[in-house]
Amino acid sequence: MNISPSQLDAERGAFSGFEACRNTQKGPVVILASGASAKQFPLLEFSHLPVIAMNGSVSLTAACAVKPFFYICTDKSFRTQQPELFALALRDSRRLALWPEQFVGADIPPDTECYPLHKADNPGMLDGLRGHGATHVCSRALWSKRARSIAFSKDLSSGYFDARTVVYVALQLAYHLGFEQVLLVGVDLDQSLGRFYENGEGQHSPCGLDQHWESRILPSLTLMAEQVVSERFRVYNLSEVSRIPAALIPKIDLAQARRIAS
């Protein structure tokens, strides 16, 4: 479904380009995912920090009366699979990063900042040779287009790179915004553990974590850990049961998180 800028303007009013928010933030941020471990995180205690929520994790922000600093959703079917949670996200979030067609006909407060998402172009052979482009880093792969597509965008004005998990898009967003320490909450990435907001009776959204773990998710996180994480951008994982190796993203406890957040 192709949505023109004029259609977007007619539906929702003014939209923002990602260049408007680049490097506007600093300090720590919480990325709140939907893994089962998120239930153990005392979000209210960390409510002074900006929160990037995604998909159904807004059920936790709503329960704690926390307004997401940003809400991001790359699953175009989430709106129909979880309509109540999607409506909650649109109502409560200060900023929205969605596909253009997700904005059409949506009930969004007039003061919400809206950022249409788009994917970045796959890096070319020269980028693969160098391992980076002007606005991204990528795998060093001269001849393999698929391998070069493992990349990390440092500027969402040029689009984001897909690792088949919205958490990876949120990490690119956190970098783009200028945050320096990222606290990952509920990033279990373990399909067997399920989502904290789903139970046996309600609607369940499809999950492809197992399918894409080896081919997309782990290689993308490895690239980020090796080529993006630095003194300027630190990432910490608060999920004890996370599938992400601690050698890539260090696991910390609440005491350490409190020190980072203070």
XYZ file of N, CA and C in Angstrom:
786
model
N 0.854 -1.190 0.000
C 0.000 0.000 0.000
C 0.882 1.228 0.000
N 0.849 2.014 -1.039
C 1.664 3.208 -1.140
C 0.861 4.414 -0.682
N 1.413 5.165 0.267
C 0.739 6.330 0.812
C 1.561 7.560 0.464
N 0.977 8.502 -0.211
C 1.699 9.705 -0.615
C 1.745 10.688 0.539
N 2.740 11.615 0.548
C 2.795 12.634 1.590
C 1.519 13.448 1.687
N 0.884 13.728 0.542
C -0.342 14.510 0.576
C -1.458 13.760 1.299
N -1.523 12.439 1.104
C -2.514 11.637 1.812
C -2.261 11.654 3.313
N -0.977 11.540 3.689
C -0.636 11.578 5.106
C -1.031 12.912 5.719
N -0.717 14.008 5.026
C -1.055 15.326 5.537
C -2.555 15.472 5.718
N -3.311 14.929 4.762
C -4.761 15.030 4.840
C -5.307 14.230 6.011
N -4.678 13.097 6.311
C -5.165 12.240 7.379
C -4.789 12.765 8.760
N -3.604 13.306 8.881
C -3.073 13.493 10.224
C -2.465 14.874 10.483
N -2.297 15.686 9.463
C -1.636 16.952 9.663
C -0.142 16.812 9.468
N 0.642 17.671 10.136
C 2.075 17.720 9.891
C 2.785 16.482 10.426
N 3.704 15.955 9.631
C 4.565 14.854 10.041
C 5.993 15.367 10.157
N 6.804 14.642 10.916
C 8.193 15.024 11.120
C 9.109 14.055 10.398
N 10.209 14.580 9.855
C 11.256 13.727 9.331
C 12.231 13.401 10.446
N 12.887 12.262 10.335
C 13.789 11.842 11.405
C 14.973 12.788 11.596
N 15.303 13.578 10.587
C 16.412 14.514 10.771
C 16.108 15.519 11.880
N 14.818 15.762 12.150
C 14.437 16.747 13.161
C 14.789 16.308 14.580
N 14.915 15.009 14.814
C 15.184 14.533 16.179
C 16.569 13.918 16.333
N 17.392 13.990 15.316
C 18.705 13.349 15.390
C 19.612 14.072 16.380
N 20.236 13.292 17.262
C 21.181 13.805 18.261
C 20.577 14.909 19.127
N 19.313 14.752 19.472
C 18.652 15.723 20.338
C 18.622 15.272 21.799
N 19.066 14.046 22.071
C 18.994 13.503 23.425
C 20.390 13.136 23.925
N 20.468 12.795 25.202
C 21.711 12.307 25.794
C 21.369 11.477 27.022
N 22.386 10.835 27.591
C 22.181 10.062 28.798
C 21.504 8.731 28.547
N 20.884 8.149 29.586
C 20.315 6.803 29.472
C 18.887 6.787 28.943
N 18.513 5.647 28.374
C 17.158 5.412 27.878
C 16.807 3.951 28.144
N 15.540 3.689 28.382
C 15.038 2.320 28.530
C 14.406 1.883 27.219
N 14.836 0.747 26.686
C 14.130 0.101 25.579
C 13.313 -1.032 26.185
N 11.998 -0.888 26.113
C 11.083 -1.823 26.763
C 10.460 -2.762 25.739
N 10.865 -4.022 25.795
C 10.336 -5.037 24.888
C 9.275 -5.873 25.610
N 8.823 -6.924 24.946
C 7.658 -7.673 25.425
C 7.993 -9.039 26.006
N 9.285 -9.322 26.203
C 9.654 -10.609 26.768
C 9.101 -10.808 28.170
N 8.968 -12.057 28.568
C 8.358 -12.383 29.861
C 9.074 -11.725 31.033
N 10.385 -11.508 30.920
C 11.154 -10.943 32.030
C 10.794 -9.493 32.318
N 10.122 -8.810 31.394
C 9.747 -7.410 31.617
C 8.853 -7.254 32.839
N 8.105 -8.291 33.170
C 7.207 -8.228 34.331
C 7.960 -8.018 35.636
N 9.226 -8.441 35.680
C 10.009 -8.315 36.913
C 10.700 -6.953 37.029
N 10.601 -6.122 36.015
C 11.312 -4.840 36.029
C 10.445 -3.775 36.699
N 10.993 -3.054 37.692
C 10.228 -2.001 38.375
C 10.205 -0.713 37.549
N 9.378 -0.695 36.523
C 9.373 0.427 35.584
C 9.091 1.748 36.278
N 8.214 1.738 37.267
C 7.870 2.981 37.952
C 9.095 3.617 38.597
N 10.006 2.797 39.103
C 11.228 3.312 39.719
C 12.121 4.014 38.699
N 12.016 3.601 37.434
C 12.843 4.184 36.377
C 12.032 5.120 35.474
N 10.898 5.580 35.966
C 10.000 6.376 35.126
C 10.542 7.761 34.805
N 11.623 8.161 35.486
C 12.242 9.449 35.154
C 13.074 9.361 33.878
N 13.317 8.140 33.393
C 14.077 7.960 32.157
C 13.131 7.909 30.960
N 13.593 8.360 29.794
C 12.798 8.168 28.581
C 12.648 6.675 28.294
N 11.483 6.288 27.805
C 11.196 4.891 27.488
C 10.823 4.773 26.014
N 11.538 3.903 25.304
C 11.150 3.530 23.946
C 10.384 2.219 24.063
N 9.087 2.276 23.817
C 8.234 1.089 23.894
C 7.984 0.557 22.493
N 7.533 -0.685 22.419
C 7.279 -1.301 21.115
C 6.174 -2.330 21.248
N 5.431 -2.476 20.177
C 4.373 -3.480 20.129
C 3.565 -3.481 21.433
N 3.393 -4.642 22.068
C 2.527 -4.730 23.235
C 3.145 -4.337 24.551
N 4.399 -3.895 24.558
C 5.005 -3.497 25.835
C 4.323 -2.264 26.426
N 3.484 -1.588 25.623
C 2.752 -0.428 26.148
C 1.754 -0.834 27.226
N 1.424 -2.101 27.318
C 0.537 -2.519 28.405
C 1.200 -2.297 29.756
N 2.532 -2.417 29.819
C 3.262 -2.177 31.062
C 3.407 -0.685 31.334
N 3.711 0.106 30.309
C 3.807 1.555 30.530
C 2.467 2.110 30.996
N 1.370 1.625 30.424
C 0.044 2.100 30.829
C -0.257 1.719 32.276
N 0.122 0.506 32.670
C -0.125 0.056 34.041
C 0.639 0.892 35.056
N 1.782 1.444 34.625
C 2.616 2.266 35.511
C 2.408 3.760 35.290
N 1.439 4.115 34.441
C 1.158 5.519 34.112
C 2.397 6.229 33.570
N 3.161 5.512 32.755
C 4.352 6.066 32.106
C 4.029 6.335 30.643
N 4.301 7.543 30.184
C 4.074 7.896 28.788
C 5.332 7.571 27.984
N 5.262 6.652 27.031
C 6.459 6.350 26.232
C 7.017 7.589 25.540
N 8.319 7.763 25.644
C 9.003 8.837 24.920
C 8.870 8.610 23.419
N 8.971 7.349 23.009
C 8.788 6.932 21.612
C 8.088 5.577 21.628
N 7.212 5.375 20.671
C 6.624 4.056 20.432
C 6.935 3.664 19.000
N 7.418 2.450 18.835
C 7.810 1.993 17.505
C 7.146 0.646 17.225
N 6.627 0.517 16.013
C 5.989 -0.735 15.606
C 6.271 -0.955 14.124
N 6.951 -2.042 13.813
C 7.261 -2.368 12.416
C 6.398 -3.505 11.888
N 5.571 -4.073 12.737
C 4.687 -5.170 12.344
C 3.380 -4.575 11.827
N 3.195 -4.617 10.525
C 2.017 -3.983 9.928
C 0.719 -4.671 10.326
N 0.795 -5.898 10.787
C -0.414 -6.621 11.182
C -0.764 -6.434 12.661
N 0.114 -5.795 13.433
C -0.131 -5.650 14.867
C -1.415 -4.866 15.137
N -1.687 -3.902 14.293
C -2.876 -3.057 14.460
C -4.157 -3.887 14.467
N -4.219 -4.915 13.626
C -5.415 -5.755 13.553
C -5.361 -6.924 14.536
N -4.152 -7.401 14.844
C -4.021 -8.519 15.781
C -4.247 -8.093 17.228
N -3.780 -6.881 17.555
C -3.886 -6.370 18.922
C -4.440 -4.941 18.882
N -5.675 -4.753 18.447
C -6.208 -3.399 18.251
C -6.254 -2.564 19.525
N -6.544 -3.174 20.660
C -6.625 -2.405 21.899
C -5.252 -1.893 22.320
N -4.236 -2.735 22.197
C -2.884 -2.306 22.557
C -2.367 -1.255 21.587
N -2.668 -1.416 20.302
C -2.226 -0.426 19.318
C -2.881 0.921 19.595
N -4.176 0.923 19.891
C -4.871 2.172 20.213
C -4.297 2.808 21.474
N -3.943 1.977 22.450
C -3.328 2.467 23.681
C -2.000 3.151 23.387
N -1.197 2.550 22.524
C 0.096 3.133 22.158
C -0.082 4.483 21.479
N -1.037 4.579 20.568
C -1.273 5.840 19.866
C -1.745 6.922 20.831
N -2.544 6.537 21.790
C -3.097 7.509 22.739
C -2.049 8.028 23.712
N -1.169 7.136 24.200
C -0.284 7.483 25.311
C 1.092 7.991 24.904
N 1.560 7.663 23.714
C 2.966 7.921 23.356
C 3.164 9.347 22.862
N 4.289 9.925 23.252
C 4.595 11.288 22.824
C 5.055 11.338 21.373
N 5.714 10.274 20.947
C 6.228 10.203 19.576
C 5.949 8.811 19.022
N 5.639 8.752 17.743
C 5.322 7.488 17.094
C 6.222 7.276 15.891
N 6.780 6.078 15.776
C 7.533 5.671 14.589
C 6.823 4.456 14.009
N 6.095 4.679 12.911
C 5.261 3.649 12.308
C 5.415 3.683 10.799
N 4.969 2.618 10.141
C 4.879 2.650 8.687
C 3.857 3.705 8.275
N 4.052 4.370 7.141
C 3.112 5.420 6.722
C 1.658 4.978 6.731
N 1.384 3.770 6.240
C -0.009 3.334 6.171
C -0.626 3.083 7.543
N 0.213 2.904 8.570
C -0.328 2.698 9.913
C -0.915 3.981 10.494
N -0.497 5.122 9.967
C -1.039 6.393 10.433
C -2.414 6.688 9.839
N -2.698 6.118 8.689
C -3.919 6.456 7.964
C -5.147 5.998 8.748
N -6.034 6.935 9.023
C -7.255 6.624 9.746
C -7.070 6.379 11.223
N -5.854 6.563 11.731
C -5.584 6.290 13.149
C -6.014 7.468 14.015
N -6.466 7.171 15.213
C -6.895 8.191 16.172
C -5.694 8.592 17.019
N -5.047 9.683 16.614
C -3.799 10.120 17.239
C -3.989 11.524 17.804
N -3.609 11.770 19.049
C -3.719 13.118 19.610
C -2.966 14.137 18.754
N -3.480 15.353 18.646
C -2.896 16.332 17.719
C -1.484 16.782 18.064
N -1.065 16.641 19.324
C 0.276 17.092 19.697
C 1.320 15.978 19.628
N 0.942 14.802 19.143
C 1.884 13.687 19.014
C 2.797 13.902 17.815
N 4.097 13.685 18.014
C 5.047 13.765 16.900
C 5.044 12.438 16.153
N 4.875 12.494 14.844
C 4.730 11.283 14.035
C 5.874 11.174 13.032
N 6.559 10.036 13.044
C 7.723 9.805 12.192
C 7.486 8.572 11.322
N 7.229 8.745 10.040
C 7.029 7.588 9.151
C 8.328 6.805 8.961
N 8.250 5.506 9.144
C 9.403 4.624 8.982
C 9.606 4.237 7.527
N 10.856 3.975 7.173
C 11.153 3.314 5.901
C 12.470 2.565 6.044
N 12.614 1.514 5.257
C 13.840 0.727 5.298
C 14.941 1.416 4.499
N 16.171 1.229 4.958
C 17.330 1.750 4.241
C 17.624 0.881 3.024
N 18.249 1.487 2.041
C 18.719 0.715 0.889
C 19.834 -0.226 1.330
N 19.893 -1.390 0.715
C 20.977 -2.311 1.038
C 22.324 -1.694 0.689
N 23.320 -1.845 1.551
C 24.647 -1.307 1.254
C 25.206 -1.876 -0.046
N 25.937 -1.036 -0.767
C 26.544 -1.463 -2.020
C 27.872 -2.170 -1.805
N 28.506 -2.559 -2.900
C 29.762 -3.309 -2.801
C 30.873 -2.490 -2.160
N 30.919 -1.179 -2.454
C 31.956 -0.347 -1.856
C 31.775 -0.266 -0.346
N 30.519 -0.137 0.098
C 30.254 -0.150 1.535
C 30.685 -1.477 2.147
N 30.407 -2.574 1.430
C 30.812 -3.885 1.917
C 32.314 -4.016 2.031
N 33.045 -3.397 1.121
C 34.503 -3.427 1.171
C 35.024 -2.635 2.370
N 34.408 -1.473 2.617
C 34.854 -0.610 3.711
C 34.265 -1.007 5.062
N 33.091 -1.659 5.022
C 32.403 -2.003 6.260
C 31.519 -0.891 6.781
N 31.331 0.145 5.970
C 30.468 1.244 6.413
C 30.114 2.131 5.224
N 29.096 2.953 5.434
C 28.735 4.008 4.504
C 28.649 5.307 5.278
N 28.084 6.327 4.670
C 28.025 7.630 5.328
C 27.151 7.607 6.578
N 26.115 6.772 6.580
C 25.158 6.787 7.688
C 24.935 5.417 8.320
N 25.805 4.464 8.050
C 25.594 3.123 8.582
C 26.908 2.361 8.674
N 26.867 1.265 9.419
C 27.937 0.267 9.368
C 27.318 -1.018 8.842
N 28.133 -1.845 8.198
C 27.602 -3.082 7.618
C 28.680 -4.157 7.631
N 28.252 -5.370 7.366
C 29.193 -6.482 7.279
C 30.137 -6.270 6.105
N 31.381 -6.661 6.300
C 32.345 -6.581 5.205
C 32.114 -7.762 4.269
N 31.457 -7.496 3.168
C 31.126 -8.551 2.207
C 31.056 -7.919 0.830
N 32.051 -8.192 0.018
C 32.127 -7.539 -1.286
C 31.108 -8.104 -2.258
N 30.949 -9.429 -2.288
C 30.126 -10.036 -3.331
C 28.755 -10.484 -2.849
N 28.555 -10.608 -1.551
C 27.291 -11.132 -1.037
C 26.346 -10.002 -0.632
N 25.317 -9.796 -1.423
C 24.318 -8.774 -1.102
C 23.604 -9.106 0.197
N 23.324 -10.383 0.407
C 22.636 -10.812 1.628
C 23.480 -10.514 2.863
N 24.777 -10.801 2.787
C 25.647 -10.537 3.933
C 25.759 -9.041 4.197
N 25.836 -8.234 3.126
C 25.931 -6.782 3.310
C 24.672 -6.203 3.933
N 23.551 -6.900 3.803
C 22.298 -6.386 4.356
C 22.269 -6.457 5.880
N 23.238 -7.146 6.482
C 23.411 -7.093 7.939
C 24.086 -5.764 8.237
N 23.320 -4.810 8.727
C 23.826 -3.446 8.876
C 23.100 -2.741 10.018
N 23.638 -1.585 10.401
C 23.087 -0.786 11.500
C 23.052 0.659 11.051
N 21.883 1.254 11.062
C 21.735 2.647 10.643
C 22.040 3.589 11.802
N 22.878 4.571 11.539
C 23.162 5.610 12.524
C 22.331 6.863 12.284
N 21.556 6.864 11.217
C 20.731 8.016 10.852
C 19.448 7.498 10.213
N 18.353 7.536 10.957
C 17.097 6.981 10.456
C 16.479 7.825 9.359
N 17.038 9.006 9.095
C 16.605 9.756 7.916
C 16.865 8.952 6.653
N 17.889 8.108 6.693
C 18.227 7.244 5.560
C 17.570 5.874 5.665
N 16.745 5.674 6.685
C 16.053 4.406 6.862
C 16.723 3.510 7.891
N 16.040 2.437 8.233
C 16.563 1.481 9.205
C 16.863 0.150 8.527
N 17.690 -0.653 9.188
C 18.005 -1.997 8.694
C 17.249 -3.028 9.534
N 16.710 -4.009 8.848
C 15.809 -4.982 9.452
C 16.569 -6.230 9.892
N 16.382 -6.613 11.152
C 16.957 -7.862 11.662
C 15.867 -8.842 12.065
N 14.640 -8.574 11.655
C 13.481 -9.416 11.962
C 13.092 -9.378 13.441
N 13.488 -8.309 14.118
C 13.003 -8.039 15.468
C 12.963 -6.531 15.651
N 11.861 -6.036 16.200
C 11.691 -4.596 16.369
C 12.697 -4.033 17.371
N 13.236 -4.881 18.246
C 14.250 -4.415 19.197
C 15.439 -3.807 18.462
N 15.825 -4.409 17.354
C 16.981 -3.901 16.606
C 16.678 -2.536 16.002
N 15.453 -2.314 15.593
C 15.059 -0.996 15.091
C 15.098 0.016 16.233
N 14.648 -0.390 17.412
C 14.679 0.496 18.570
C 16.108 0.872 18.950
N 17.040 -0.049 18.805
C 18.448 0.262 19.076
C 18.981 1.289 18.089
N 18.611 1.164 16.829
C 19.015 2.154 15.829
C 18.384 3.515 16.130
N 17.140 3.498 16.597
C 16.471 4.738 16.978
C 17.172 5.394 18.162
N 17.546 4.601 19.167
C 18.232 5.150 20.338
C 19.544 5.814 19.938
N 20.292 5.172 19.037
C 21.544 5.768 18.553
C 21.251 7.060 17.806
N 20.282 7.026 16.916
C 19.914 8.196 16.117
C 19.560 9.384 17.013
N 18.848 9.124 18.090
C 18.404 10.194 18.980
C 19.542 10.783 19.798
N 20.634 10.035 19.959
C 21.784 10.543 20.696
C 21.946 9.985 22.093
N 21.109 9.032 22.486
C 21.254 8.442 23.820
C 22.595 7.725 23.944
N 23.130 7.723 25.165
C 24.486 7.205 25.385
C 24.528 5.878 26.141
N 23.508 5.606 26.935
C 23.409 4.325 27.636
C 22.008 3.764 27.395
N 21.950 2.516 26.965
C 20.673 1.865 26.671
C 20.460 0.720 27.650
N 19.336 0.747 28.345
C 18.952 -0.335 29.246
C 17.894 -1.179 28.548
N 18.251 -2.406 28.192
C 17.318 -3.311 27.525
C 16.493 -4.046 28.580
N 15.187 -3.909 28.487
C 14.262 -4.542 29.428
C 13.304 -5.441 28.649
N 13.161 -6.675 29.084
C 12.259 -7.598 28.406
C 12.769 -8.093 27.068
N 14.062 -7.934 26.820
C 14.643 -8.383 25.547
C 15.135 -9.819 25.737
N 14.196 -10.721 25.916
C 14.532 -12.130 26.108
C 14.888 -12.790 24.781
N 14.163 -12.422 23.722
C 14.350 -12.997 22.384
C 14.288 -14.522 22.408
N 13.470 -15.039 23.314
C 13.294 -16.484 23.457
C 11.829 -16.810 23.199
N 11.572 -17.401 22.063
C 10.201 -17.665 21.648
C 9.461 -18.564 22.638
N 10.178 -19.462 23.291
C 9.533 -20.411 24.203
C 8.997 -19.743 25.463
N 9.529 -18.569 25.811
C 9.095 -17.879 27.026
C 7.848 -17.036 26.812
N 7.559 -16.704 25.569
C 6.360 -15.939 25.264
C 6.481 -14.465 25.603
N 5.367 -13.750 25.401
C 5.287 -12.321 25.700
C 4.560 -12.124 27.026
N 4.991 -11.133 27.786
C 4.436 -10.971 29.132
C 2.962 -10.581 29.111
N 2.498 -9.973 28.026
C 1.115 -9.490 27.996
C 0.143 -10.499 27.382
N 0.637 -11.636 26.939
C -0.228 -12.649 26.347
C -0.478 -13.781 27.344
N -1.689 -14.311 27.302
C -2.004 -15.476 28.130
C -2.664 -16.542 27.262
N -3.077 -17.616 27.878
C -3.605 -18.739 27.110
C -4.917 -18.467 26.416
N -5.659 -17.451 26.865
C -6.998 -17.227 26.340
C -7.068 -16.110 25.308
N -6.192 -15.129 25.385
C -6.293 -13.963 24.520
C -5.679 -14.181 23.145
N -5.676 -13.085 22.373
C -5.107 -13.100 21.033
C -3.582 -13.182 21.104
N -2.984 -14.054 20.304
C -1.532 -14.193 20.244
C -1.052 -13.771 18.858
N -0.043 -12.912 18.826
C 0.550 -12.511 17.554
C 1.606 -13.533 17.142
N 1.807 -13.727 15.845
C 2.848 -14.662 15.392
C 4.233 -14.228 15.872
N 5.137 -15.183 15.979
C 6.496 -14.900 16.435
C 7.489 -15.646 15.554
N 8.507 -14.932 15.056
C 9.493 -15.555 14.183
C 10.900 -15.541 14.738
N 11.026 -15.421 16.070
C 12.358 -15.322 16.670
C 13.221 -16.536 16.362
N 12.677 -17.718 16.526
C 13.464 -18.929 16.266
C 13.858 -19.027 14.797
N 12.938 -18.669 13.925
C 13.184 -18.772 12.488
C 14.331 -17.877 12.033
N 14.434 -16.690 12.631
C 15.393 -15.694 12.146
C 16.594 -15.490 13.069
N 16.683 -16.246 14.163
C 17.747 -16.007 15.136
C 19.138 -16.150 14.526
N 19.405 -17.267 13.885
C 20.747 -17.526 13.355
C 21.056 -16.701 12.111
N 20.054 -16.463 11.274
C 20.304 -15.819 9.982
C 20.326 -14.300 10.051
N 19.526 -13.688 10.949
C 19.415 -12.233 10.958
C 19.676 -11.614 12.331
N 19.024 -12.143 13.363
C 19.047 -11.450 14.651
C 20.431 -11.479 15.284
N 20.998 -12.669 15.463
C 22.313 -12.772 16.094
C 23.404 -12.086 15.272
N 23.473 -12.261 13.944
C 24.493 -11.535 13.172
C 24.359 -10.013 13.285
N 23.135 -9.509 13.323
C 22.936 -8.061 13.426
C 23.382 -7.540 14.784
N 23.037 -8.250 15.850
C 23.468 -7.836 17.184
C 24.981 -7.944 17.338
N 25.576 -8.937 16.697
C 27.034 -9.075 16.722
C 27.692 -7.892 16.031
N 27.165 -7.506 14.887
C 27.688 -6.330 14.182
C 27.605 -5.094 15.064
N 26.461 -4.881 15.695
C 26.299 -3.716 16.563
C 27.301 -3.741 17.710
N 27.449 -4.900 18.346
C 28.358 -5.009 19.486
C 29.797 -4.737 19.090
N 30.177 -5.158 17.891
C 31.567 -5.033 17.459
C 31.877 -3.688 16.812
N 30.905 -3.068 16.158
C 31.206 -1.883 15.362
C 30.479 -0.612 15.794
N 29.470 -0.735 16.657
C 28.706 0.449 17.056
C 28.895 0.769 18.531
N 28.817 -0.236 19.376
C 28.981 -0.015 20.813
C 30.357 0.580 21.084
N 30.381 1.650 21.886
C 31.625 2.376 22.170
C 31.402 3.211 23.424
N 32.358 4.076 23.748
C 32.178 4.992 24.868
C 30.975 5.894 24.642
N 30.672 6.171 23.386
C 29.560 7.061 23.050
C 28.213 6.351 23.064
N 28.209 5.015 22.971
C 26.950 4.266 22.893
C 27.127 2.917 23.580
N 26.613 2.818 24.807
C 26.706 1.593 25.599
C 25.336 0.921 25.667
N 25.336 -0.395 25.634
C 24.085 -1.151 25.702
C 24.200 -2.196 26.809
N 23.172 -2.270 27.665
C 23.153 -3.204 28.788
C 21.834 -3.983 28.781
N 21.902 -5.234 29.199
C 20.752 -6.125 29.157
C 20.328 -6.503 30.577
N 19.072 -6.207 30.930
C 18.577 -6.536 32.267
C 17.829 -7.863 32.325
N 17.732 -8.562 31.219
C 17.047 -9.855 31.213
C 18.020 -10.975 31.559
N 17.789 -11.635 32.685
C 18.643 -12.753 33.082
C 18.478 -13.948 32.153
N 17.328 -14.037 31.498
C 17.035 -15.198 30.646
C 17.210 -14.878 29.165
N 17.812 -13.751 28.871
C 17.950 -13.338 27.476
C 18.791 -14.320 26.669
N 18.382 -14.480 25.440
C 19.111 -15.342 24.504
C 20.393 -14.672 24.001
N 20.509 -13.379 24.168
C 21.684 -12.655 23.679
C 22.887 -13.002 24.553
N 23.982 -13.478 23.975
C 25.164 -13.801 24.785
C 25.675 -12.580 25.544
N 26.043 -12.782 26.796
C 26.564 -11.684 27.605
C 27.866 -11.138 27.043
N 28.561 -11.935 26.246
C 29.789 -11.459 25.609
C 29.495 -10.381 24.571
N 28.290 -10.379 24.032
C 27.899 -9.345 23.065
C 27.320 -8.126 23.763
N 26.314 -8.361 24.597
C 25.681 -7.280 25.352
C 25.715 -7.680 26.822
N 26.465 -6.966 27.646
C 26.619 -7.375 29.044
C 25.299 -7.346 29.803
N 25.117 -8.353 30.664
C 23.941 -8.405 31.516
C 24.255 -7.710 32.839
N 23.317 -6.888 33.284
C 23.498 -6.169 34.541
C 22.286 -6.418 35.432
N 22.450 -6.144 36.727
C 21.339 -6.294 37.660
C 20.723 -4.928 37.952
N 19.703 -4.919 38.791
C 18.996 -3.671 39.079
C 19.884 -2.652 39.774
N 20.769 -3.107 40.642
C 21.656 -2.173 41.335
C 22.538 -1.426 40.337
N 23.074 -2.151 39.371
C 23.889 -1.506 38.337
C 23.041 -0.583 37.468
N 21.824 -1.000 37.165
C 20.930 -0.156 36.369
C 20.591 1.135 37.106
N 20.406 1.038 38.407
C 20.109 2.244 39.196
C 21.262 3.233 39.135
N 22.484 2.735 39.170
C 23.640 3.634 39.095
C 23.697 4.325 37.732
N 23.409 3.588 36.676
C 23.402 4.181 35.336
C 22.300 5.226 35.225
N 21.161 4.948 35.843
C 19.997 5.832 35.719
C 20.068 7.060 36.606
N 20.963 7.053 37.584
C 20.999 8.154 38.559
C 21.688 9.390 37.993
